[in-house]
Amino acid sequence: MRKSNFNFTIPQRQSYVAILMIIWTTYRVLIRQVFPFLVIFFVGKSTKNNFGNYFLYFVIAVALIGMLYSILAFFRYYFYIEEDKLIVEKGVFGRSKTIVPFERIQTINFEQNLAHQVFSVLRLKVDTAGSAQKEFEFDAIAIDQAQALRKIILEKKYKLTSIVETSDNEVDVTEEKKGYKSILKLSIIDLLKVGITENHFRSGALILFALWWIWDSLREAGLDPEKYTEDIDPLAGGVIILVGLAVIFIILAFLFSLIRTVLKYFGLEFWRSNNGFKISSGLFTKRDISALDHKIQMISWSDNLLRKIVGYYQLSLKQASSVTINNKTSINIPGCRQDQIDMVTRALYGANAFDDIEMESVDKIFMYRRMFFLSLLGIPFLLLGYFNSKPFVIIGGVILVICFLITSYFRYKKCKFGHNEKMMIIRGGLFGDKAETLPIIKLQNIEISQSPYQRRKKLANVKIHTAAGNVTIPYVGYNRAIQLSDYILYKTESSNKRWM
């Protein structure tokens, strides 16, 4: 281990590259606010008035002020270590002083976007316990400086908490990997398989939202996109155009999923250490996330119809974080196989953690009520087709109702739960499968709720709270829900093991 040459007891600034990061953040917010006006200026500006020129002068003035503010913010931003605390002083007009005790620091993660990689700097993110903030971060720090800062903080935290964390938080990249056992490494072929088997409906929804946002922004800017559709031949705007748009939309959704997966998970490596896990991935934005065993509150994995074909699961390790739970603090690994998931659960829970667990189904009323309410959505199609003599509309309504009945049945069949003395498993899914595993000693609270209908049927929903999020079991017998709640609360209160 090389010795650090940095004296963090002396106030220090970030890398000068941080100025560019701050300016970029300022301009990004500015562009979002004035985007409709920019559309007017570049697309709908008129030569009959000087509004465009005045607006351009205004934008230039705001940009210069934003640049000046960013430079001042950089030079008035200092950080240093005092005893067992990380201290940050910042502010342009007013000054603030943030003190973070080492024992409150949960994780220290690195991130590099394309600009960081060009200038050989890192964004350092410090997640703290009990903070309403998502994270405490530095915009740009030299790599060796960031590694040295993390090393000092974690070593002093180790002395304060008597937790062996040094092997999981080694700072030198080459030395770090020596203490880790590789679990998974995704190749380009693996990434392509993951991208092809992604949820393309979600990607399509994002594309629709983006198109709607552009359409709405154009209307707010005084431009009416509908004017440009008036010249389209009504006959040409029929089935052929709709089919063509649908094909283009499907292709775009597929390409979006594929490109997003490759960029986000490029070079993904997943390691196991003596007392934690670590993941590193990303092409333009590289992320390095670590999670210690005692901070992991829940492990879940899921697949879909396409991933069943190639045997892939999406694995998620959810750890305790700040008050605002953020997916960025969880470890998400696509392209895992069942044996790799078993390796993770054995390392964290032990080889026999899931022995003697009998799975229980929720009440059948859960299925019947879903069937009833979802089938109501098909009634307007049936009525519309009947009164307008449109058999195809009636057939479409019937198909819709059948789909709702089938999905309700699958949802019910896969909704199960079970537990032994140590672990709880909750299963679900529709066409794919999902499993969530929770150590009982890490469950924080059990909430039992009933609707008026459930009270009549002596049923209840059980909501399980953890430091990494909540899980709900629907339509459980009321007496069973009370029994489950009492058992879990007894096990958590009688245990002296560390939950976080």
Short mmCIF file of C-alpha atoms in Angstrom, two decimals, residues 19-454:
data_model
loop_
_atom_site.label_atom_id
_atom_site.label_comp_id
_atom_site.label_asym_id
_atom_site.label_seq_id
_atom_site.Cartn_x
_atom_site.Cartn_y
_atom_site.Cartn_z
CA ILE A 19 -15.28 24.61 -12.70
CA LEU A 20 -16.36 23.06 -16.00
CA MET A 21 -18.65 20.62 -14.17
CA ILE A 22 -20.33 23.42 -12.20
CA ILE A 23 -20.72 25.56 -15.33
CA TRP A 24 -22.23 22.62 -17.21
CA THR A 25 -24.72 21.96 -14.38
CA THR A 26 -25.71 25.65 -14.33
CA TYR A 27 -26.17 25.81 -18.10
CA ARG A 28 -28.13 22.56 -18.17
CA VAL A 29 -30.67 23.98 -15.72
CA LEU A 30 -30.77 27.22 -17.72
CA ILE A 31 -31.41 25.43 -21.02
CA ARG A 32 -34.27 23.44 -19.50
CA GLN A 33 -35.93 26.62 -18.29
CA VAL A 34 -35.63 28.60 -21.53
CA PHE A 35 -36.03 25.78 -24.06
CA PRO A 36 -39.47 26.94 -25.33
CA PHE A 37 -38.09 30.44 -25.90
CA LEU A 38 -35.08 29.02 -27.71
CA VAL A 39 -37.49 27.20 -30.04
CA ILE A 40 -39.23 30.50 -30.78
CA PHE A 41 -35.90 32.19 -31.47
CA PHE A 42 -34.44 29.54 -33.77
CA VAL A 43 -37.63 28.29 -35.45
CA GLY A 44 -40.27 30.98 -35.27
CA LYS A 45 -38.33 34.24 -34.99
CA SER A 46 -39.64 37.18 -36.96
CA THR A 47 -37.59 39.78 -38.77
CA LYS A 48 -40.27 42.40 -38.08
CA ASN A 49 -39.26 42.96 -34.47
CA ASN A 50 -36.18 42.88 -32.30
CA PHE A 51 -37.48 40.36 -29.78
CA GLY A 52 -35.06 37.72 -31.03
CA ASN A 53 -32.07 40.02 -30.63
CA TYR A 54 -33.11 41.11 -27.14
CA PHE A 55 -33.66 37.53 -26.11
CA LEU A 56 -30.25 36.54 -27.47
CA TYR A 57 -28.62 39.34 -25.46
CA PHE A 58 -30.50 38.17 -22.37
CA VAL A 59 -29.31 34.57 -22.81
CA ILE A 60 -25.70 35.71 -23.29
CA ALA A 61 -25.89 37.88 -20.17
CA VAL A 62 -27.34 35.05 -18.07
CA ALA A 63 -24.68 32.66 -19.43
CA LEU A 64 -21.89 35.06 -18.45
CA ILE A 65 -23.37 35.57 -14.99
CA GLY A 66 -23.70 31.79 -14.60
CA MET A 67 -20.08 31.30 -15.61
CA LEU A 68 -18.89 33.96 -13.16
CA TYR A 69 -20.98 32.44 -10.38
CA SER A 70 -19.56 28.96 -11.09
CA ILE A 71 -15.99 30.25 -10.92
CA LEU A 72 -16.63 32.04 -7.62
CA ALA A 73 -18.37 28.93 -6.25
CA PHE A 74 -15.29 26.85 -7.08
CA PHE A 75 -12.80 29.17 -5.39
CA ARG A 76 -14.97 29.48 -2.28
CA TYR A 77 -15.37 25.71 -1.90
CA TYR A 78 -12.96 23.99 0.52
CA PHE A 79 -12.86 20.59 2.18
CA TYR A 80 -10.61 19.20 4.88
CA ILE A 81 -10.41 16.65 7.69
CA GLU A 82 -10.48 17.72 11.31
CA GLU A 83 -10.07 14.92 13.86
CA ASP A 84 -12.71 12.35 12.87
CA LYS A 85 -14.84 14.59 10.68
CA LEU A 86 -14.99 15.58 7.02
CA ILE A 87 -15.71 19.31 6.78
CA VAL A 88 -16.86 21.23 3.71
CA GLU A 89 -17.10 25.03 3.55
CA LYS A 90 -18.86 26.58 0.57
CA GLY A 91 -21.01 29.49 -0.58
CA VAL A 92 -20.62 32.53 -2.84
CA PHE A 93 -22.62 35.22 -1.03
CA GLY A 94 -23.48 33.30 2.12
CA ARG A 95 -21.15 30.73 3.68
CA SER A 96 -22.15 27.29 4.96
CA LYS A 97 -20.16 24.71 6.87
CA THR A 98 -21.07 21.02 6.62
CA ILE A 99 -19.59 18.61 9.16
CA VAL A 100 -19.82 14.87 8.45
CA PRO A 101 -18.59 12.53 11.23
CA PHE A 102 -16.80 9.48 9.85
CA GLU A 103 -19.06 7.07 11.73
CA ARG A 104 -22.07 8.42 9.80
CA ILE A 105 -20.49 7.68 6.43
CA GLN A 106 -22.09 4.59 4.86
CA THR A 107 -20.39 4.22 1.48
CA ILE A 108 -17.89 6.09 -0.67
CA ASN A 109 -18.38 5.55 -4.39
CA PHE A 110 -16.63 6.84 -7.49
CA GLU A 111 -18.18 7.94 -10.78
CA GLN A 112 -16.62 9.04 -14.07
CA ASN A 113 -18.48 10.48 -17.02
CA LEU A 114 -16.77 11.14 -20.34
CA ALA A 115 -15.44 14.54 -19.24
CA HIS A 116 -14.03 13.03 -16.03
CA GLN A 117 -12.24 10.35 -18.04
CA VAL A 118 -10.70 12.90 -20.41
CA PHE A 119 -9.27 14.96 -17.53
CA SER A 120 -8.42 11.95 -15.28
CA VAL A 121 -10.64 13.04 -12.41
CA LEU A 122 -13.46 11.41 -10.43
CA ARG A 123 -16.78 12.42 -8.96
CA LEU A 124 -16.69 11.23 -5.35
CA LYS A 125 -20.02 10.43 -3.70
CA VAL A 126 -20.35 9.97 0.04
CA ASP A 127 -23.60 8.43 1.29
CA THR A 128 -24.36 9.29 4.91
CA ALA A 129 -26.79 7.75 7.38
CA GLY A 130 -29.71 9.80 8.63
CA SER A 131 -29.42 12.52 6.00
CA ALA A 132 -32.36 13.87 4.04
CA GLN A 133 -29.95 14.50 1.19
CA LYS A 134 -29.50 11.80 -1.43
CA GLU A 135 -25.74 12.03 -1.21
CA PHE A 136 -22.77 14.24 -0.40
CA GLU A 137 -20.50 14.64 -3.41
CA PHE A 138 -17.49 16.37 -4.92
CA ASP A 139 -17.80 17.29 -8.60
CA ALA A 140 -14.22 16.59 -9.69
CA ILE A 141 -11.20 15.37 -7.71
CA ALA A 142 -7.94 13.98 -9.05
CA ILE A 143 -7.97 10.18 -9.01
CA ASP A 144 -5.05 9.77 -6.60
CA GLN A 145 -6.46 12.48 -4.32
CA ALA A 146 -9.90 10.84 -4.25
CA GLN A 147 -8.40 7.43 -3.51
CA ALA A 148 -6.27 8.86 -0.71
CA LEU A 149 -9.27 10.65 0.81
CA ARG A 150 -11.35 7.47 0.74
CA LYS A 151 -8.51 5.48 2.29
CA ILE A 152 -8.08 7.92 5.19
CA ILE A 153 -11.80 8.17 5.91
CA LEU A 154 -12.39 4.42 5.86
CA GLU A 155 -9.32 3.64 7.96
CA LYS A 156 -10.39 6.11 10.64
CA LYS A 157 -13.97 4.87 10.41
CA TYR A 158 -12.64 1.35 10.95
CA LYS A 159 -10.92 2.43 14.16
CA LEU A 160 -14.10 4.15 15.35
CA THR A 161 -16.54 1.36 14.60
CA SER A 162 -14.26 -1.69 14.94
CA ILE A 163 -15.62 -3.07 11.67
CA VAL A 164 -13.23 -4.77 9.33
CA GLU A 165 -13.85 -2.82 6.14
CA THR A 166 -10.38 -2.24 4.74
CA SER A 167 -10.42 -5.24 2.39
CA ASP A 168 -13.68 -4.04 0.85
CA ASN A 169 -12.56 -0.48 0.41
CA GLU A 170 -9.01 -0.74 -0.88
CA VAL A 171 -8.17 2.39 -2.79
CA ASP A 172 -5.66 1.34 -5.41
CA VAL A 173 -7.41 -0.14 -8.41
CA THR A 174 -4.81 -2.83 -9.09
CA GLU A 175 -4.51 -3.78 -5.42
CA GLU A 176 -8.28 -3.59 -4.96
CA LYS A 177 -8.99 -6.38 -7.40
CA LYS A 178 -6.49 -8.69 -5.71
CA GLY A 179 -8.74 -8.86 -2.63
CA TYR A 180 -11.85 -9.69 -4.65
CA LYS A 181 -13.28 -12.85 -6.16
CA SER A 182 -14.91 -12.29 -9.53
CA ILE A 183 -18.54 -13.41 -9.73
CA LEU A 184 -19.56 -12.06 -13.11
CA LYS A 185 -18.05 -10.23 -16.07
CA LEU A 186 -20.25 -9.30 -19.04
CA SER A 187 -18.78 -9.47 -22.52
CA ILE A 188 -20.11 -7.53 -25.52
CA ILE A 189 -22.08 -10.62 -26.58
CA ASP A 190 -23.62 -10.83 -23.11
CA LEU A 191 -24.53 -7.13 -23.24
CA LEU A 192 -26.23 -7.60 -26.60
CA LYS A 193 -28.24 -10.52 -25.20
CA VAL A 194 -29.24 -8.42 -22.19
CA GLY A 195 -30.22 -5.51 -24.45
CA ILE A 196 -32.28 -7.73 -26.75
CA THR A 197 -34.14 -9.24 -23.77
CA GLU A 198 -34.80 -5.88 -22.07
CA ASN A 199 -38.29 -4.54 -21.31
CA HIS A 200 -38.96 -2.78 -24.62
CA PHE A 201 -42.38 -1.56 -23.44
CA ARG A 202 -40.62 0.62 -20.87
CA SER A 203 -38.31 2.00 -23.55
CA GLY A 204 -41.31 2.70 -25.75
CA ALA A 205 -42.99 4.58 -22.91
CA LEU A 206 -39.90 6.75 -22.50
CA ILE A 207 -39.90 7.54 -26.22
CA LEU A 208 -43.59 8.47 -26.10
CA PHE A 209 -42.96 10.72 -23.12
CA ALA A 210 -40.08 12.43 -24.94
CA LEU A 211 -42.24 12.99 -28.04
CA TRP A 212 -45.06 14.35 -25.91
CA TRP A 213 -42.64 16.72 -24.15
CA ILE A 214 -41.32 18.03 -27.49
CA TRP A 215 -44.87 18.43 -28.84
CA ASP A 216 -45.98 20.28 -25.69
CA SER A 217 -42.86 22.51 -25.73
CA LEU A 218 -43.56 23.49 -29.35
CA ARG A 219 -47.15 24.40 -28.50
CA GLU A 220 -46.01 26.49 -25.52
CA ALA A 221 -43.55 28.23 -27.81
CA GLY A 222 -46.43 29.35 -30.04
CA LEU A 223 -45.89 26.77 -32.78
CA ASP A 224 -48.79 24.48 -33.70
CA PRO A 225 -47.43 21.13 -34.96
CA GLU A 226 -50.92 20.17 -36.11
CA LYS A 227 -50.69 22.74 -38.93
CA TYR A 228 -48.03 20.63 -40.61
CA THR A 229 -50.35 17.59 -40.72
CA GLU A 230 -53.14 19.38 -42.59
CA ASP A 231 -51.49 18.80 -45.97
CA ILE A 232 -51.37 15.03 -45.51
CA ASP A 233 -53.73 13.11 -47.78
CA PRO A 234 -56.52 11.63 -45.59
CA LEU A 235 -56.34 8.36 -47.53
CA ALA A 236 -52.61 8.15 -47.03
CA GLY A 237 -53.10 8.77 -43.33
CA GLY A 238 -54.95 5.53 -42.84
CA VAL A 239 -53.84 2.03 -42.04
CA ILE A 240 -50.57 2.16 -44.01
CA ILE A 241 -49.23 5.19 -42.13
CA LEU A 242 -50.36 3.79 -38.77
CA VAL A 243 -48.67 0.46 -39.48
CA GLY A 244 -45.53 2.24 -40.66
CA LEU A 245 -45.42 4.42 -37.53
CA ALA A 246 -45.95 1.34 -35.35
CA VAL A 247 -43.03 -0.47 -37.04
CA ILE A 248 -40.78 2.58 -36.67
CA PHE A 249 -41.81 2.93 -33.02
CA ILE A 250 -41.00 -0.73 -32.28
CA ILE A 251 -37.60 -0.44 -33.97
CA LEU A 252 -36.80 2.76 -32.04
CA ALA A 253 -37.83 1.15 -28.73
CA PHE A 254 -35.66 -1.88 -29.48
CA LEU A 255 -32.63 0.23 -30.46
CA PHE A 256 -33.12 2.49 -27.43
CA SER A 257 -33.10 -0.53 -25.08
CA LEU A 258 -30.06 -2.03 -26.78
CA ILE A 259 -27.98 1.17 -26.84
CA ARG A 260 -28.96 2.13 -23.29
CA THR A 261 -27.96 -1.31 -21.97
CA VAL A 262 -24.57 -1.30 -23.72
CA LEU A 263 -23.73 2.23 -22.55
CA LYS A 264 -24.88 1.68 -18.95
CA TYR A 265 -23.39 -1.77 -18.35
CA PHE A 266 -20.34 -1.68 -20.64
CA GLY A 267 -17.38 -3.50 -19.05
CA LEU A 268 -19.50 -4.66 -16.11
CA GLU A 269 -17.59 -6.59 -13.45
CA PHE A 270 -19.09 -7.90 -10.23
CA TRP A 271 -16.85 -8.96 -7.32
CA ARG A 272 -17.14 -10.55 -3.90
CA SER A 273 -14.83 -9.61 -1.02
CA ASN A 274 -14.55 -11.00 2.48
CA ASN A 275 -17.41 -8.82 3.72
CA GLY A 276 -19.09 -7.16 0.77
CA PHE A 277 -19.71 -6.79 -2.95
CA LYS A 278 -18.58 -4.35 -5.60
CA ILE A 279 -19.67 -3.50 -9.14
CA SER A 280 -17.99 -1.41 -11.80
CA SER A 281 -19.63 -0.56 -15.13
CA GLY A 282 -20.33 2.12 -17.73
CA LEU A 283 -18.88 3.45 -20.97
CA PHE A 284 -19.37 7.22 -20.97
CA THR A 285 -20.21 7.28 -17.25
CA LYS A 286 -18.23 4.76 -15.19
CA ARG A 287 -19.66 3.91 -11.78
CA ASP A 288 -17.93 2.13 -8.94
CA ILE A 289 -20.39 1.04 -6.22
CA SER A 290 -19.58 -0.97 -3.09
CA ALA A 291 -21.91 -2.57 -0.55
CA LEU A 292 -20.94 -4.18 2.75
CA ASP A 293 -22.79 -7.30 3.89
CA HIS A 294 -24.35 -5.73 6.98
CA LYS A 295 -25.76 -2.83 4.92
CA ILE A 296 -27.53 -5.06 2.36
CA GLN A 297 -31.18 -5.27 3.43
CA MET A 298 -32.71 -7.18 0.54
CA ILE A 299 -31.75 -9.28 -2.49
CA SER A 300 -34.14 -9.65 -5.40
CA TRP A 301 -33.97 -11.16 -8.87
CA SER A 302 -36.38 -11.26 -11.79
CA ASP A 303 -36.69 -12.31 -15.42
CA ASN A 304 -39.15 -11.94 -18.30
CA LEU A 305 -40.31 -14.07 -21.21
CA LEU A 306 -37.29 -13.23 -23.36
CA ARG A 307 -34.76 -13.71 -20.57
CA LYS A 308 -36.21 -17.11 -19.75
CA ILE A 309 -35.00 -18.25 -23.17
CA VAL A 310 -31.35 -17.35 -22.46
CA GLY A 311 -31.53 -18.08 -18.71
CA TYR A 312 -30.76 -14.53 -17.55
CA TYR A 313 -31.94 -12.75 -14.40
CA GLN A 314 -31.73 -9.15 -13.21
CA LEU A 315 -30.10 -9.27 -9.76
CA SER A 316 -30.47 -6.38 -7.31
CA LEU A 317 -28.69 -5.90 -3.98
CA LYS A 318 -30.54 -3.16 -2.08
CA GLN A 319 -28.66 -1.56 0.77
CA ALA A 320 -29.60 0.82 3.54
CA SER A 321 -29.14 4.39 2.42
CA SER A 322 -30.24 7.91 3.23
CA VAL A 323 -33.82 8.88 3.99
CA THR A 324 -34.40 9.26 0.26
CA ILE A 325 -33.80 5.81 -1.20
CA ASN A 326 -32.00 6.04 -4.50
CA ASN A 327 -31.44 3.23 -7.00
CA LYS A 328 -27.92 4.57 -7.49
CA THR A 329 -27.02 3.21 -4.05
CA SER A 330 -28.17 -0.30 -5.00
CA ILE A 331 -26.16 -2.81 -6.97
CA ASN A 332 -28.05 -3.91 -10.09
CA ILE A 333 -26.58 -6.65 -12.25
CA PRO A 334 -28.24 -7.83 -15.47
CA GLY A 335 -27.31 -11.07 -17.18
CA CYS A 336 -26.93 -13.17 -14.02
CA ARG A 337 -27.50 -16.91 -14.15
CA GLN A 338 -29.05 -18.96 -11.37
CA ASP A 339 -25.73 -20.40 -10.17
CA GLN A 340 -24.32 -16.87 -9.79
CA ILE A 341 -27.38 -15.81 -7.80
CA ASP A 342 -26.91 -18.86 -5.58
CA MET A 343 -23.29 -17.85 -5.05
CA VAL A 344 -24.39 -14.39 -3.86
CA THR A 345 -27.10 -15.67 -1.51
CA ARG A 346 -24.77 -18.30 -0.02
CA ALA A 347 -22.09 -15.69 0.60
CA LEU A 348 -24.53 -13.32 2.28
CA TYR A 349 -27.01 -15.61 4.03
CA GLY A 350 -25.26 -18.98 4.32
CA ALA A 351 -25.72 -22.30 2.54
CA ASN A 352 -28.86 -23.39 4.43
CA ALA A 353 -30.64 -20.05 4.73
CA PHE A 354 -33.67 -21.12 2.68
CA ASP A 355 -34.16 -24.59 4.16
CA ASP A 356 -37.59 -25.54 5.56
CA ILE A 357 -39.44 -22.66 3.89
CA GLU A 358 -42.97 -23.59 2.82
CA MET A 359 -44.47 -21.16 0.32
CA GLU A 360 -48.04 -19.94 0.89
CA SER A 361 -50.42 -18.53 -1.71
CA VAL A 362 -52.49 -15.40 -1.22
CA ASP A 363 -56.28 -15.71 -1.12
CA LYS A 364 -58.09 -16.47 -4.40
CA ILE A 365 -60.19 -13.34 -3.92
CA PHE A 366 -57.08 -11.44 -5.04
CA MET A 367 -57.45 -13.09 -8.47
CA TYR A 368 -61.23 -12.76 -8.68
CA ARG A 369 -61.25 -9.03 -7.87
CA ARG A 370 -58.49 -8.32 -10.40
CA MET A 371 -60.44 -10.25 -13.02
CA PHE A 372 -63.64 -8.34 -12.23
CA PHE A 373 -62.25 -4.80 -12.20
CA LEU A 374 -59.91 -5.25 -15.17
CA SER A 375 -62.68 -6.86 -17.22
CA LEU A 376 -64.77 -3.71 -16.75
CA LEU A 377 -62.26 -1.94 -19.00
CA GLY A 378 -63.41 -4.09 -21.91
CA ILE A 379 -67.11 -3.19 -21.56
CA PRO A 380 -66.86 0.19 -23.43
CA PHE A 381 -65.39 -1.63 -26.45
CA LEU A 382 -68.19 -4.21 -26.41
CA LEU A 383 -70.91 -1.55 -26.14
CA LEU A 384 -69.30 0.65 -28.79
CA GLY A 385 -69.03 -2.25 -31.22
CA TYR A 386 -72.58 -3.48 -30.53
CA PHE A 387 -74.40 -0.15 -30.98
CA ASN A 388 -72.32 0.82 -34.02
CA SER A 389 -72.40 -2.62 -35.66
CA LYS A 390 -68.62 -2.90 -35.57
CA PRO A 391 -67.76 -6.61 -35.14
CA PHE A 392 -64.02 -5.95 -35.11
CA VAL A 393 -64.44 -3.63 -32.11
CA ILE A 394 -66.43 -6.35 -30.31
CA ILE A 395 -63.74 -8.92 -31.10
CA GLY A 396 -61.10 -6.50 -29.82
CA GLY A 397 -63.04 -6.02 -26.58
CA VAL A 398 -63.39 -9.79 -26.11
CA ILE A 399 -59.66 -10.31 -26.70
CA LEU A 400 -58.90 -7.54 -24.20
CA VAL A 401 -61.09 -9.16 -21.53
CA ILE A 402 -59.50 -12.57 -22.15
CA CYS A 403 -56.03 -11.03 -21.78
CA PHE A 404 -57.04 -9.46 -18.46
CA LEU A 405 -58.40 -12.79 -17.21
CA ILE A 406 -55.21 -14.64 -18.16
CA THR A 407 -52.88 -12.04 -16.63
CA SER A 408 -54.93 -11.99 -13.41
CA TYR A 409 -54.63 -15.77 -13.16
CA PHE A 410 -50.85 -15.73 -13.68
CA ARG A 411 -50.45 -12.87 -11.20
CA TYR A 412 -52.31 -14.87 -8.56
CA LYS A 413 -50.50 -18.16 -9.22
CA LYS A 414 -47.09 -16.51 -8.82
CA CYS A 415 -47.91 -14.39 -5.76
CA LYS A 416 -46.52 -16.44 -2.86
CA PHE A 417 -44.66 -15.90 0.40
CA GLY A 418 -42.89 -18.00 2.99
CA HIS A 419 -40.38 -17.86 5.83
CA ASN A 420 -38.30 -19.83 8.27
CA GLU A 421 -36.57 -18.59 11.43
CA LYS A 422 -34.03 -16.49 9.51
CA MET A 423 -35.31 -15.59 6.06
CA MET A 424 -38.45 -14.46 4.29
CA ILE A 425 -39.14 -14.95 0.57
CA ILE A 426 -41.80 -13.13 -1.44
CA ARG A 427 -42.44 -14.28 -5.01
CA GLY A 428 -44.43 -12.67 -7.77
CA GLY A 429 -44.43 -11.74 -11.43
CA LEU A 430 -46.68 -11.93 -14.45
CA PHE A 431 -45.14 -13.70 -17.44
CA GLY A 432 -41.73 -13.57 -15.78
CA ASP A 433 -40.75 -14.48 -12.23
CA LYS A 434 -39.60 -12.27 -9.38
CA ALA A 435 -38.21 -13.22 -5.97
CA GLU A 436 -37.35 -10.98 -3.02
CA THR A 437 -35.38 -12.30 -0.05
CA LEU A 438 -35.29 -10.48 3.28
CA PRO A 439 -33.41 -11.45 6.47
CA ILE A 440 -36.02 -11.29 9.23
CA ILE A 441 -33.71 -9.46 11.67
CA LYS A 442 -33.44 -6.57 9.17
CA LEU A 443 -37.18 -5.97 8.90
CA GLN A 444 -38.07 -2.68 10.57
CA ASN A 445 -41.85 -2.64 10.74
CA ILE A 446 -44.96 -4.55 9.68
CA GLU A 447 -48.04 -2.61 8.57
CA ILE A 448 -51.41 -4.37 8.27
CA SER A 449 -54.13 -2.58 6.31
CA GLN A 450 -57.70 -3.50 5.34
CA SER A 451 -60.20 -2.06 2.90
CA PRO A 452 -63.92 -2.26 3.85
CA TYR A 453 -64.27 -5.24 1.50
CA GLN A 454 -61.24 -6.98 3.05
#
